[in-house]
PDB file of C-alpha atoms in Angstrom:
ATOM      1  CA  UNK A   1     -10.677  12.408  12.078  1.00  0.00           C
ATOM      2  CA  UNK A   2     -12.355  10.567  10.057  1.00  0.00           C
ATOM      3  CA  UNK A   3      -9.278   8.868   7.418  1.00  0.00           C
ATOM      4  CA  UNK A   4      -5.920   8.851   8.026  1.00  0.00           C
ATOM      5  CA  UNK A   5      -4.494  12.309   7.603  1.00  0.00           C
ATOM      6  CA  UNK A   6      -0.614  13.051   6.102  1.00  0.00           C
ATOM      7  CA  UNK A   7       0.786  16.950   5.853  1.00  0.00           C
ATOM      8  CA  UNK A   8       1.785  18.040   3.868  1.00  0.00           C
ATOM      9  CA  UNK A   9       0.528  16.878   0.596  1.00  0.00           C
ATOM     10  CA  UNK A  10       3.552  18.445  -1.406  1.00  0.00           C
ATOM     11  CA  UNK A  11       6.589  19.385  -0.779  1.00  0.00           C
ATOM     12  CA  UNK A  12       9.603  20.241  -2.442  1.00  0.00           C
ATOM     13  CA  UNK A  13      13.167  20.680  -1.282  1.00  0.00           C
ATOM     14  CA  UNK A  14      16.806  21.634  -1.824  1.00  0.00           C
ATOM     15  CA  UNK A  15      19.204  18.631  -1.732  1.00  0.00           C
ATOM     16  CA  UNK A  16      20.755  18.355   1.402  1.00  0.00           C
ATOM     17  CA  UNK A  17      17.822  19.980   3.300  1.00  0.00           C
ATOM     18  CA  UNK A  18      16.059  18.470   6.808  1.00  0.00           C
ATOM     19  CA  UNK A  19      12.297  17.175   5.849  1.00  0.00           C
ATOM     20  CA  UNK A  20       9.595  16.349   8.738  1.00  0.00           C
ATOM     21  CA  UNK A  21       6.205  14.227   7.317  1.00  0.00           C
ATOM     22  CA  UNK A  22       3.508  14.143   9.622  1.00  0.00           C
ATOM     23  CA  UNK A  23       0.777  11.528  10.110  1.00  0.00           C
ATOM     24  CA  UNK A  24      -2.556  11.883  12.037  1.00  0.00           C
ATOM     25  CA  UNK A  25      -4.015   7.989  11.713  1.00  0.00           C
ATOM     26  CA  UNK A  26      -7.496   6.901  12.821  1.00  0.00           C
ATOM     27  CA  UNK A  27      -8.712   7.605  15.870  1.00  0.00           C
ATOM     28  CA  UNK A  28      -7.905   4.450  18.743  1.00  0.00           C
ATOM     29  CA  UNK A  29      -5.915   2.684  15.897  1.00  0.00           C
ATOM     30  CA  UNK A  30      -2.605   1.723  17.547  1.00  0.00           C
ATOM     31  CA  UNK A  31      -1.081   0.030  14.287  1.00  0.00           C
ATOM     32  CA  UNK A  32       0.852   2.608  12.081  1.00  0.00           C
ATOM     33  CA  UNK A  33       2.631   1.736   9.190  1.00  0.00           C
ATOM     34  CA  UNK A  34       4.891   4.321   6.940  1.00  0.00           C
ATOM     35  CA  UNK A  35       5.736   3.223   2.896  1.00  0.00           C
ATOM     36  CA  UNK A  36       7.625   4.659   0.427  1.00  0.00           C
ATOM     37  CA  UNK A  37       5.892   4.884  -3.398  1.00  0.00           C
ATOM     38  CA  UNK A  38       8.323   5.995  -5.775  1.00  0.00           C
ATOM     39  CA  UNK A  39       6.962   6.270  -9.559  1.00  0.00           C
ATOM     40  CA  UNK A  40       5.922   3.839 -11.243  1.00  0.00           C
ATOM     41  CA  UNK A  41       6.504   1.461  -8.166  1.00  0.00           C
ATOM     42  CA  UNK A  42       4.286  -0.229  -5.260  1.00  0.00           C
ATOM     43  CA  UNK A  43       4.407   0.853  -2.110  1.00  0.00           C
ATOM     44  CA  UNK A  44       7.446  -0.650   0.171  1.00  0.00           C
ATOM     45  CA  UNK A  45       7.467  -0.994   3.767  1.00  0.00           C
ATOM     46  CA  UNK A  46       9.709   1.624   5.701  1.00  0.00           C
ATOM     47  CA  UNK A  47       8.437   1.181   9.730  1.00  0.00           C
ATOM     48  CA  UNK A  48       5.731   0.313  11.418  1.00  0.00           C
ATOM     49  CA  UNK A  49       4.901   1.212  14.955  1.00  0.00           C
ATOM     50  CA  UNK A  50       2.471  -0.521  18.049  1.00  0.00           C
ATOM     51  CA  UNK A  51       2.099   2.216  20.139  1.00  0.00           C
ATOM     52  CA  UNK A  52       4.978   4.084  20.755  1.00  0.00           C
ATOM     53  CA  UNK A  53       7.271   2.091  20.036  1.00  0.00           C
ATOM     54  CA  UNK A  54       8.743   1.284  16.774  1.00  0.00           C
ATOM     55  CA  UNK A  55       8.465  -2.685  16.287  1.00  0.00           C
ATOM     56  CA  UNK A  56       9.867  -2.857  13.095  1.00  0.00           C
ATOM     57  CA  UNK A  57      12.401  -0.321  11.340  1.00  0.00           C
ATOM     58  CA  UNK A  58      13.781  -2.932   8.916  1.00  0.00           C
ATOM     59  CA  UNK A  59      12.488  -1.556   5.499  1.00  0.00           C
ATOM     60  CA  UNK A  60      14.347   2.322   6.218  1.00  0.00           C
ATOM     61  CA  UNK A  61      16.996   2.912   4.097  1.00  0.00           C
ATOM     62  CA  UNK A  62      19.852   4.583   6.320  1.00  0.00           C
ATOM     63  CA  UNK A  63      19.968   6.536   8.822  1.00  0.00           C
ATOM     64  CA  UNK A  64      18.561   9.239   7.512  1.00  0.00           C
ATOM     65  CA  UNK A  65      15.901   7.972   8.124  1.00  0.00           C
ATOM     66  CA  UNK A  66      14.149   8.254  11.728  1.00  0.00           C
ATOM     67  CA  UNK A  67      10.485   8.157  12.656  1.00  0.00           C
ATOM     68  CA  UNK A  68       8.704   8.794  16.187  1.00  0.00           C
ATOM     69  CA  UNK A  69       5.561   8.452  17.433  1.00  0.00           C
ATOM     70  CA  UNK A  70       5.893   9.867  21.211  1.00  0.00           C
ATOM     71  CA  UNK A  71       2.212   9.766  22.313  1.00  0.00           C
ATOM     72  CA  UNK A  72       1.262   6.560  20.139  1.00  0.00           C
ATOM     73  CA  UNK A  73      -0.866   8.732  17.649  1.00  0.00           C
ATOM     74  CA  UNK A  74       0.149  10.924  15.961  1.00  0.00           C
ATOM     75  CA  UNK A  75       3.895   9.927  13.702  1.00  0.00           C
ATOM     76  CA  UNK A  76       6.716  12.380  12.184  1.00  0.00           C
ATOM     77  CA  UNK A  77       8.823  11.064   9.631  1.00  0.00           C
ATOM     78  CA  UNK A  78      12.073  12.813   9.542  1.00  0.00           C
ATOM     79  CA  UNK A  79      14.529  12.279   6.623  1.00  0.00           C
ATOM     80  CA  UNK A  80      17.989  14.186   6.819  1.00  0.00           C
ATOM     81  CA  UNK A  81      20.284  15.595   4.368  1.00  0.00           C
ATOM     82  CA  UNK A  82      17.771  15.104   1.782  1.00  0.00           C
ATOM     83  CA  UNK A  83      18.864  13.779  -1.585  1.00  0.00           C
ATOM     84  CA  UNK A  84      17.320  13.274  -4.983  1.00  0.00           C
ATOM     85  CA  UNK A  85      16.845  10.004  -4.631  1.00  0.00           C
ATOM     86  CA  UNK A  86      14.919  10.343  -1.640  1.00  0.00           C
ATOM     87  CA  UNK A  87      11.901  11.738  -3.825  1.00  0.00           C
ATOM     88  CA  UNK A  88       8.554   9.583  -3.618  1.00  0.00           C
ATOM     89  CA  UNK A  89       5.169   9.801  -2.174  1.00  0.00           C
ATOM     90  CA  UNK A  90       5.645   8.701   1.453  1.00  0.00           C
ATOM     91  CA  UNK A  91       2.450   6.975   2.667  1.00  0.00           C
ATOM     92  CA  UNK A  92       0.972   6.160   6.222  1.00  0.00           C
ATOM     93  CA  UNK A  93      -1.150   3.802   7.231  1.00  0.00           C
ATOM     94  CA  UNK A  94      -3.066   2.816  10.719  1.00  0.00           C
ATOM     95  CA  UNK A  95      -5.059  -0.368  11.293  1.00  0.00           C
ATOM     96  CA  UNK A  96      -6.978  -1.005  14.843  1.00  0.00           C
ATOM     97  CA  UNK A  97      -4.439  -3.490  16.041  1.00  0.00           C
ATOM     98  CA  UNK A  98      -1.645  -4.994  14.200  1.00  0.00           C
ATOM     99  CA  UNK A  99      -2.882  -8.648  13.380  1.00  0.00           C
ATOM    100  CA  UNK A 100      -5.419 -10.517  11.428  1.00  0.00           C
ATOM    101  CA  UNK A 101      -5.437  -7.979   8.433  1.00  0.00           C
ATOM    102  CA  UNK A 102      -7.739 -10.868   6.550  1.00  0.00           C
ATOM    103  CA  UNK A 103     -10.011 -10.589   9.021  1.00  0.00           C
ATOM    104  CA  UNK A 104     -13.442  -8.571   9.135  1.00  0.00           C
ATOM    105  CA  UNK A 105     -13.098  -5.393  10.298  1.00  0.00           C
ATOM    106  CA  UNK A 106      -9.382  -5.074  10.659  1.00  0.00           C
ATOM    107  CA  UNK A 107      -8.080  -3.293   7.362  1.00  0.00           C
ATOM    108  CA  UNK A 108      -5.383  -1.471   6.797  1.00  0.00           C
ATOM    109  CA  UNK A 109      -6.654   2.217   6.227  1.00  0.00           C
ATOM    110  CA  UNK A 110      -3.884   4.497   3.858  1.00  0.00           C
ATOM    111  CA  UNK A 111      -3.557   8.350   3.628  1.00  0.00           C
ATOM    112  CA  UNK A 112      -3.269  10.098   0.469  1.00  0.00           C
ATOM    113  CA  UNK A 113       0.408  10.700   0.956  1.00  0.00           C
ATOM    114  CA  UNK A 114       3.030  13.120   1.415  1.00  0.00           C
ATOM    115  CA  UNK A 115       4.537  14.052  -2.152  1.00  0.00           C
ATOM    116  CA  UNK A 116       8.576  14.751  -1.711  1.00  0.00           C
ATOM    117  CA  UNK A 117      10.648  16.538  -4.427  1.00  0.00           C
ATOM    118  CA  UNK A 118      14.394  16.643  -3.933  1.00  0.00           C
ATOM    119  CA  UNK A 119      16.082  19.789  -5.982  1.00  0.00           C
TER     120      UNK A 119
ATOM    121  CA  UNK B   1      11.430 -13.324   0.581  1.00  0.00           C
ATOM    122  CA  UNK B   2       8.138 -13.179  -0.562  1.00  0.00           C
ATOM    123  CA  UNK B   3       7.143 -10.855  -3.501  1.00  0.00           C
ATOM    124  CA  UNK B   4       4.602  -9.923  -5.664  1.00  0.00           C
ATOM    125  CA  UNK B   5       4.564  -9.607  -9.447  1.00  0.00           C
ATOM    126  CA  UNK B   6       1.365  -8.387 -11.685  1.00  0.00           C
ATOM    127  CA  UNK B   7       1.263  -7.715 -15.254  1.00  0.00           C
ATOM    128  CA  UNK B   8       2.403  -4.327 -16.099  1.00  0.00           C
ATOM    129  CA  UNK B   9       0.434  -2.115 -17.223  1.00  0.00           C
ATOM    130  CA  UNK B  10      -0.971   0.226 -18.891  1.00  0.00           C
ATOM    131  CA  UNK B  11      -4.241  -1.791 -19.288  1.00  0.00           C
ATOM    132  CA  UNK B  12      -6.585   0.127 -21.955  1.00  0.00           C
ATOM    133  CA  UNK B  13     -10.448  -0.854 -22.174  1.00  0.00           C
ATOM    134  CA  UNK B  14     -13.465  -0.047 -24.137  1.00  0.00           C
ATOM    135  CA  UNK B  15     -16.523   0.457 -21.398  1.00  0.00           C
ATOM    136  CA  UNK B  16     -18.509  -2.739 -20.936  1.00  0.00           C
ATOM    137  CA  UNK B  17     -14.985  -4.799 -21.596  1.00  0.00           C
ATOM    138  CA  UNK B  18     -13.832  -8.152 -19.352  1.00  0.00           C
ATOM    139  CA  UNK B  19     -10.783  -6.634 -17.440  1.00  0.00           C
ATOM    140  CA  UNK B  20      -8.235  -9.488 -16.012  1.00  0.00           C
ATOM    141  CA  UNK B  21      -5.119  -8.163 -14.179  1.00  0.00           C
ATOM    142  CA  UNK B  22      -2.835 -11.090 -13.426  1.00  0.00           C
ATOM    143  CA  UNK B  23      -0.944 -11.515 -10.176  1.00  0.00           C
ATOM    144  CA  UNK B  24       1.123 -13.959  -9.437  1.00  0.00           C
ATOM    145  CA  UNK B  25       3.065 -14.263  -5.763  1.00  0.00           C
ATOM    146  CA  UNK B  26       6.038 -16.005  -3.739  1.00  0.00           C
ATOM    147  CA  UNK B  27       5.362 -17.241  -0.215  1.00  0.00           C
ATOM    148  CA  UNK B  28       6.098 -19.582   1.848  1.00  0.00           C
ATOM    149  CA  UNK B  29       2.842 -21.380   3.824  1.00  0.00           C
ATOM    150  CA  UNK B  30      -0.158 -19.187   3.077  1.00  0.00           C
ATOM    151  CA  UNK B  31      -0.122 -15.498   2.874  1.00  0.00           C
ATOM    152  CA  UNK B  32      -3.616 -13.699   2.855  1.00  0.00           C
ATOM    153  CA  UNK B  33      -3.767 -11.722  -0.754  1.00  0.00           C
ATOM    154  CA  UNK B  34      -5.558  -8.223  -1.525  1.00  0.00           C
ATOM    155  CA  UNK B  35      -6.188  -5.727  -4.110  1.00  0.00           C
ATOM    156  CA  UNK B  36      -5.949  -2.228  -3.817  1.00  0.00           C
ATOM    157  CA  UNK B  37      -6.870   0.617  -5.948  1.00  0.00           C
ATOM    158  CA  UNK B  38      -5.973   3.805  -5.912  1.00  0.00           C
ATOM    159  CA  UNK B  39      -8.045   6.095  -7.513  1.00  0.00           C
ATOM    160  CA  UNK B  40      -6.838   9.721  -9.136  1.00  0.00           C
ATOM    161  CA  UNK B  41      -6.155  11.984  -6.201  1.00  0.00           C
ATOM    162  CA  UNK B  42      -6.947   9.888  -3.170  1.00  0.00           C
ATOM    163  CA  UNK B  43      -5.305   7.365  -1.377  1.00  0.00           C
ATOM    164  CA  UNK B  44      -5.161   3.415  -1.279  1.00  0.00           C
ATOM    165  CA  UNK B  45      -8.085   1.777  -0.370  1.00  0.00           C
ATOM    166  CA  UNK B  46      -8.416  -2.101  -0.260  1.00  0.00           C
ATOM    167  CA  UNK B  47     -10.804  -3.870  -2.756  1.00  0.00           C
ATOM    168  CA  UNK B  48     -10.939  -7.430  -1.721  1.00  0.00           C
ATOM    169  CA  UNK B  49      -9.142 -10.084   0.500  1.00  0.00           C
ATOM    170  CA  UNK B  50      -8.885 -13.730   0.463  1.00  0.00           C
ATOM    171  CA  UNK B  51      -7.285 -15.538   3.115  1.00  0.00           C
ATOM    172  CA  UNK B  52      -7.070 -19.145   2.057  1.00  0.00           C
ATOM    173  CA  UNK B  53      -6.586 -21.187  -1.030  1.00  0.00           C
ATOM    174  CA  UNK B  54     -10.125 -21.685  -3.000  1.00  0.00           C
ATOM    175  CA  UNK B  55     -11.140 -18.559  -1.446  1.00  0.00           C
ATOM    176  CA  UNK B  56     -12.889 -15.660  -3.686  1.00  0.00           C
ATOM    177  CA  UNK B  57     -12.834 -12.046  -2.525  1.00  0.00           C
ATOM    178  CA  UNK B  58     -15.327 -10.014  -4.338  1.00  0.00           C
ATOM    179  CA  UNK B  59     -16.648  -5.960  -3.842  1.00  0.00           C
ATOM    180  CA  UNK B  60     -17.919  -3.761  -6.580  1.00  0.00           C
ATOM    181  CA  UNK B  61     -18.510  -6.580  -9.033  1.00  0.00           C
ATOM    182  CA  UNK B  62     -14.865  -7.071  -8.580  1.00  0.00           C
ATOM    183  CA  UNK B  63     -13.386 -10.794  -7.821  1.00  0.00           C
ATOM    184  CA  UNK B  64     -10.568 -12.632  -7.573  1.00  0.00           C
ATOM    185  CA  UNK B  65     -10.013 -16.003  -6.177  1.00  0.00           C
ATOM    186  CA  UNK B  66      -6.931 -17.284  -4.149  1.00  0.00           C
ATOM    187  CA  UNK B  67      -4.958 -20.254  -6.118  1.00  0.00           C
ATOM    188  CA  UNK B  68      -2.240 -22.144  -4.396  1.00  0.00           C
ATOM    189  CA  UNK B  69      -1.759 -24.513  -6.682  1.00  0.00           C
ATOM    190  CA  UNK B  70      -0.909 -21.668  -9.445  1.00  0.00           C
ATOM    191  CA  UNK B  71       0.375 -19.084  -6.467  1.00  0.00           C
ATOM    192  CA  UNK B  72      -1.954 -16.518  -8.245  1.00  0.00           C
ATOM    193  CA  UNK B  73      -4.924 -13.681  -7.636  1.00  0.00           C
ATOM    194  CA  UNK B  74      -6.339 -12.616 -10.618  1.00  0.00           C
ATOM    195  CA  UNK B  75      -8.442  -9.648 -10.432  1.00  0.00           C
ATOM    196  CA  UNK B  76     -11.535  -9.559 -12.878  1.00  0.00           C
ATOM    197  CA  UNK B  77     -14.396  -7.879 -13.533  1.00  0.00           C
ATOM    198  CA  UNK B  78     -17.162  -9.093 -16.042  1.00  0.00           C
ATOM    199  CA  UNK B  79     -18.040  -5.020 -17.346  1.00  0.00           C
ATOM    200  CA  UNK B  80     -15.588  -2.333 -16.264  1.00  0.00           C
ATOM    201  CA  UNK B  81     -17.138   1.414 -16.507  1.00  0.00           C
ATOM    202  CA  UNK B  82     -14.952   4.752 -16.853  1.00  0.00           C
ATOM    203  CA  UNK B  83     -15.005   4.861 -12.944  1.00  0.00           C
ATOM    204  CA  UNK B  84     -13.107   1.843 -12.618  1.00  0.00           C
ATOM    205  CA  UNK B  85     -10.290   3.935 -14.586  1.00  0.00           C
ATOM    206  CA  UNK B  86      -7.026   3.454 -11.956  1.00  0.00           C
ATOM    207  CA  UNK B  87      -4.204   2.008 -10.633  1.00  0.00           C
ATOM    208  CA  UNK B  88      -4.474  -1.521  -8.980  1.00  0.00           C
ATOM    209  CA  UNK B  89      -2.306  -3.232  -6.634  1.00  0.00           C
ATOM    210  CA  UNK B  90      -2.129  -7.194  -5.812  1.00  0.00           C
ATOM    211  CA  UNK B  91      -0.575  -7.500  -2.143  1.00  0.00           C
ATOM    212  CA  UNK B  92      -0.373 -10.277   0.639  1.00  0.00           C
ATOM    213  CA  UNK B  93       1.040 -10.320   4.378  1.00  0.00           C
ATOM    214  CA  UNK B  94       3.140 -13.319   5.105  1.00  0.00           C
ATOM    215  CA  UNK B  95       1.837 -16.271   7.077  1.00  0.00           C
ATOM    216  CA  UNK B  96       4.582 -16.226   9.247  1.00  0.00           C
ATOM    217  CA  UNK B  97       2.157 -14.404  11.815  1.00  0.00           C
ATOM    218  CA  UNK B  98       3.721 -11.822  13.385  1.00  0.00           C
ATOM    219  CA  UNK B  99       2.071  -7.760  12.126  1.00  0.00           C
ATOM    220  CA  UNK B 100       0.275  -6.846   8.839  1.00  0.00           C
ATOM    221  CA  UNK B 101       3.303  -5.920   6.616  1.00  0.00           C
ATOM    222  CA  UNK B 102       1.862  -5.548   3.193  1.00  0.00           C
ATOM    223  CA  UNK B 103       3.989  -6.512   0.301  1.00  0.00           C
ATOM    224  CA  UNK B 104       2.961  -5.031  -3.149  1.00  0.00           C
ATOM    225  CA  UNK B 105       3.253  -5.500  -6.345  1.00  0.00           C
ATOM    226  CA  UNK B 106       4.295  -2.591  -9.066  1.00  0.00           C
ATOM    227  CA  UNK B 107       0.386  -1.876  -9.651  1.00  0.00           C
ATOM    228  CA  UNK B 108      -1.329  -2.068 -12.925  1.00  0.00           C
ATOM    229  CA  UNK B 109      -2.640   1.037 -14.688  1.00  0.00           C
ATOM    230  CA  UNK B 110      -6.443   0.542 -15.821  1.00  0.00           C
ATOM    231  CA  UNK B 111      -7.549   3.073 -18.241  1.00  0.00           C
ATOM    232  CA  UNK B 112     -11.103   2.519 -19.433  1.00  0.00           C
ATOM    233  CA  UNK B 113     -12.945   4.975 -22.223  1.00  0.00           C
ATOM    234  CA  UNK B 114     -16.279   5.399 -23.186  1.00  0.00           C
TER     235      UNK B 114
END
């Protein structure tokens, strides 16, 4: 597609519930980044992924919180036993490779967002 | 670790007004520094970049130039317009090479009116 692409753009869930986020990034980009916006904040780092494989998974909270990427496109953030303090707008990012974000041509490219609500 | 702090906001404007958004960082050696915006409804999109001291990034009449003497990245603009209305967020990724992990500031609400 043409921009990075996050479903769904809103949800809202019961406390305690399973949630799945899905991000489509840029076509050929193998960088993907996930962040977590919660109001009135900047974005903060959760994981970010070259290829399949998840290179860094230092900014998740706990553990439950677990992302994939099995085919190095597409990602799935999955967040168990939801709970109110888990609600944000979780963003996803892809660049074409993971370095040199000063340098022409290699930006970081953000989706709109998934909006979470914890009941 | 490094961090990022900006002026909170929110920032209110008459049209045709001189809009400075201050951002100050931590780092060690030297980070490259951005500015996004995020505009109602869509998603971040970057602004400018500078990647070494004394350097100026600059798009849409926007600048801000890279100070490592004062560790800061002021955004201005000489004439904001109601489309400039958003929220704006000062960033850099670490020099300590290594991926693009963007740090953020808080972001700074910009409300401008006719």
């Amino acid at each position: 597609g043409a921009g990075v692409s996050q479903t769904p753009s809103n949800k809202v869930t019961e406390k305690g519930k399973y949630v799945e986020l899905r991000c489509d990034p840029i076509s050929g980009h193998t960088a993907l980044y996930w962040y977590r916006q919660s109001l009135g904040q900047g974005p903060e780092f959760l994981i970010y992924f070259q290829g399949t494989g998840a290179a860094d998974d230092s900014g998740l909270p706990n553990d439950r919180f677990f992302a994939v990427r099995p085919e190095g496109s597409v990602s799935t953030l999955k967040i168990q036993r939801t709970e109110r303090g888990d609600s944000a707008v979780y963003l996803c990012a892809s660049s074409l490779t993971p370095y040199g974000q000063g340098a022409d041509g290699n930006t970081i490219y953000f989706g709109e967002g998934s909006w979470l609500t914890v009941v | 670790g490094d961090s990022v702090t900006q002026m909170e906001g929110p920032v209110t404007l008459s049209e045709e007004a001189f809009l400075t958004i201050n951002c100050t960082y931590t780092a060690t050696g030297y980070p490259s520094l951005f500015w996004y915006v995020q505009y109602p409804g869509e998603g971040l999109q970057l602004l400018l970049k500078a990647t070494k001291a004394d350097d100026k990034g600059s798009n849409k009449g926007f600048e801000a130039t890279y100070r490592k003497e004062t560790t800061s990245f002021h955004l201005e603009k000489g004439s904001v317009q109601v489309s400039d209305s958003a929220v704006y967020f000062c960033a850099l990724t670490p020099f300590s090479g290594g991926y693009n992990k963007l740090i953020f500031g808080a972001g700074t609400r910009l409300a401008v009116h006719p």
